[in-house]
Short mmCIF file of C-alpha atoms in Angstrom, two decimals:
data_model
loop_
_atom_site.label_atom_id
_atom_site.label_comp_id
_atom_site.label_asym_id
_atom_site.label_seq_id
_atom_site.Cartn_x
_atom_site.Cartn_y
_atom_site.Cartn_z
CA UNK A 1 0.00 0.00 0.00
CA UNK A 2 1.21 3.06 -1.35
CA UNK A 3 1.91 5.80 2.49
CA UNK A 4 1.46 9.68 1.96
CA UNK A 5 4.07 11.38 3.51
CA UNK A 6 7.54 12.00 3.53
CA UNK A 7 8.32 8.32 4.81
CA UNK A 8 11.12 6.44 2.90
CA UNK A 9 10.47 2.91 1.88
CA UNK A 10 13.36 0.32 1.64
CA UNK A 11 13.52 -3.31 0.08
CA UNK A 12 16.07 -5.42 0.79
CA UNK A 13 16.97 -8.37 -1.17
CA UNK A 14 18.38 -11.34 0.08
CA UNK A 15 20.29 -13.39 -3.22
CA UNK A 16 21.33 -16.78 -2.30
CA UNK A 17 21.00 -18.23 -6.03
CA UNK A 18 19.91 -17.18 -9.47
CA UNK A 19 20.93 -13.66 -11.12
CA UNK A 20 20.45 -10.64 -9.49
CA UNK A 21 17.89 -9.78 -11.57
CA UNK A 22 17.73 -6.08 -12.17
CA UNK A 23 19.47 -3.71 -14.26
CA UNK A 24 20.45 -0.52 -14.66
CA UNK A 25 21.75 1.97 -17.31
CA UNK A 26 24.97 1.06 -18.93
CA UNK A 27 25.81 4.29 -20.58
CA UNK A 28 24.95 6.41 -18.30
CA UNK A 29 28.35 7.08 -16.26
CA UNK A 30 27.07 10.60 -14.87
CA UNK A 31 24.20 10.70 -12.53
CA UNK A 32 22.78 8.97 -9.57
CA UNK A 33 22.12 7.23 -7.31
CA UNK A 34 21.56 4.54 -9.74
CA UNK A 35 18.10 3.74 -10.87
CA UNK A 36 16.66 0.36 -11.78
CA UNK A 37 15.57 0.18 -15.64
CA UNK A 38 14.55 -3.34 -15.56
CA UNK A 39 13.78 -6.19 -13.05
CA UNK A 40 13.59 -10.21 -14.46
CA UNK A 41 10.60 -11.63 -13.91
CA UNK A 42 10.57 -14.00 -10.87
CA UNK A 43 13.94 -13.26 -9.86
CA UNK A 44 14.86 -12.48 -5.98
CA UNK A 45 14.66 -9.02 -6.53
CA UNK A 46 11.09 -9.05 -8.68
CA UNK A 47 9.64 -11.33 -5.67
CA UNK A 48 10.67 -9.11 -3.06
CA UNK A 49 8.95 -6.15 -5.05
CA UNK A 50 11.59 -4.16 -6.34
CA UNK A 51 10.11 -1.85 -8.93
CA UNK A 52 11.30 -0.04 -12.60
CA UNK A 53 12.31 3.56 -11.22
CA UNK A 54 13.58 2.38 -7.68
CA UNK A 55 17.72 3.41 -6.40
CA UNK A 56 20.22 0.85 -5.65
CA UNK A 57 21.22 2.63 -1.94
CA UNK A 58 23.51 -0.62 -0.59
CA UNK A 59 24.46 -3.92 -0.95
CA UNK A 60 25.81 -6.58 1.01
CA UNK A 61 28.28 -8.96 0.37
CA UNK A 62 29.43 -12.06 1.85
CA UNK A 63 31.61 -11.09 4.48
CA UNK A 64 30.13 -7.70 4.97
CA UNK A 65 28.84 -6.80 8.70
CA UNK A 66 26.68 -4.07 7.47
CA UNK A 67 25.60 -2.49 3.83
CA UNK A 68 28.11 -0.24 2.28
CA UNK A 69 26.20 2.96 0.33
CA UNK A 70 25.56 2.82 -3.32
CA UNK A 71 24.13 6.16 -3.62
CA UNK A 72 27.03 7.86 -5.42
CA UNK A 73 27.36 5.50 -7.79
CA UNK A 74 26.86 6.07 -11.59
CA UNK A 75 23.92 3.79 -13.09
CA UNK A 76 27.35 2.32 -15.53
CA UNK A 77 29.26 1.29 -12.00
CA UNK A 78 26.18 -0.23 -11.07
CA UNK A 79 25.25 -2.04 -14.15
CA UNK A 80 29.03 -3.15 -14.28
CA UNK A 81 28.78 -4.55 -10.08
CA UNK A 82 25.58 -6.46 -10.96
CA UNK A 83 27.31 -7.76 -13.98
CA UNK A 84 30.37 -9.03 -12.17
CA UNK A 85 28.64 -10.47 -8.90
CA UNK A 86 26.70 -12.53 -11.23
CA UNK A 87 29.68 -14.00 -13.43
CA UNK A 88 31.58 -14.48 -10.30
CA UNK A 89 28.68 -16.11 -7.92
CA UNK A 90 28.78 -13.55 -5.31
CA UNK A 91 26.85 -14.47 -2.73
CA UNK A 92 24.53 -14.55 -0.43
CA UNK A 93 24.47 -11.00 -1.79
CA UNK A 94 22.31 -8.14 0.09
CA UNK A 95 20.73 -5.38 -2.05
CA UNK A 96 18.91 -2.21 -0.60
CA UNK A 97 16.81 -0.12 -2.44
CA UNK A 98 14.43 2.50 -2.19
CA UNK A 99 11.12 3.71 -3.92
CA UNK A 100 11.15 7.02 -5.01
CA UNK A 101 9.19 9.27 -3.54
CA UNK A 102 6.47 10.76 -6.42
CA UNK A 103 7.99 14.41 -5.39
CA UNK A 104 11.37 13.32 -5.61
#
């Protein structure tokens, strides 16, 4: 249910197997944070309810206490970290996001 208000919503995503499952704008090496462009259908991410439009704000990786900030990333750094935790197996792999905020 969508809250009015200035409240932040988060969804974290827990990867254990499969792909990651979203993506995010190869080309674009100048703004951010990085936004997703695309989720895979029934992947971790999709079932958790990460959306088209939502920012990449942290991940996770194996042997990290807490999540480390993706917000200053460039949607090409992101696309490129996706890309190699996937080739490489990375995981379990945490992922933070957050949905946008319509004022935002």
């Amino acid at each position: 249910a969508e809250e009015e208000g200035e409240e932040k919503e988060y969804i974290e995503v827990r990867v254990v197997k499969g792909s990651v499952g979203v993506s995010f704008n190869g080309d674009d090496e100048t703004s951010f944070p990085p936004i997703v462009i695309s989720v895979t259908k029934d992947s971790e991410a999709s079932k958790a309810g990460v959306k088209k439009g939502d920012w990449l704000v942290g991940y996770k990786g194996p042997d990290d206490a807490t999540f480390k900030l993706t917000g200053m990333w460039k949607p090409s750094q992101a696309q490129g970290w996706v890309e190699s935790m996937d080739e490489d197996v990375v995981r379990p792999l945490g992922l933070k996001f957050r949905r946008k905020h319509r004022l935002e």
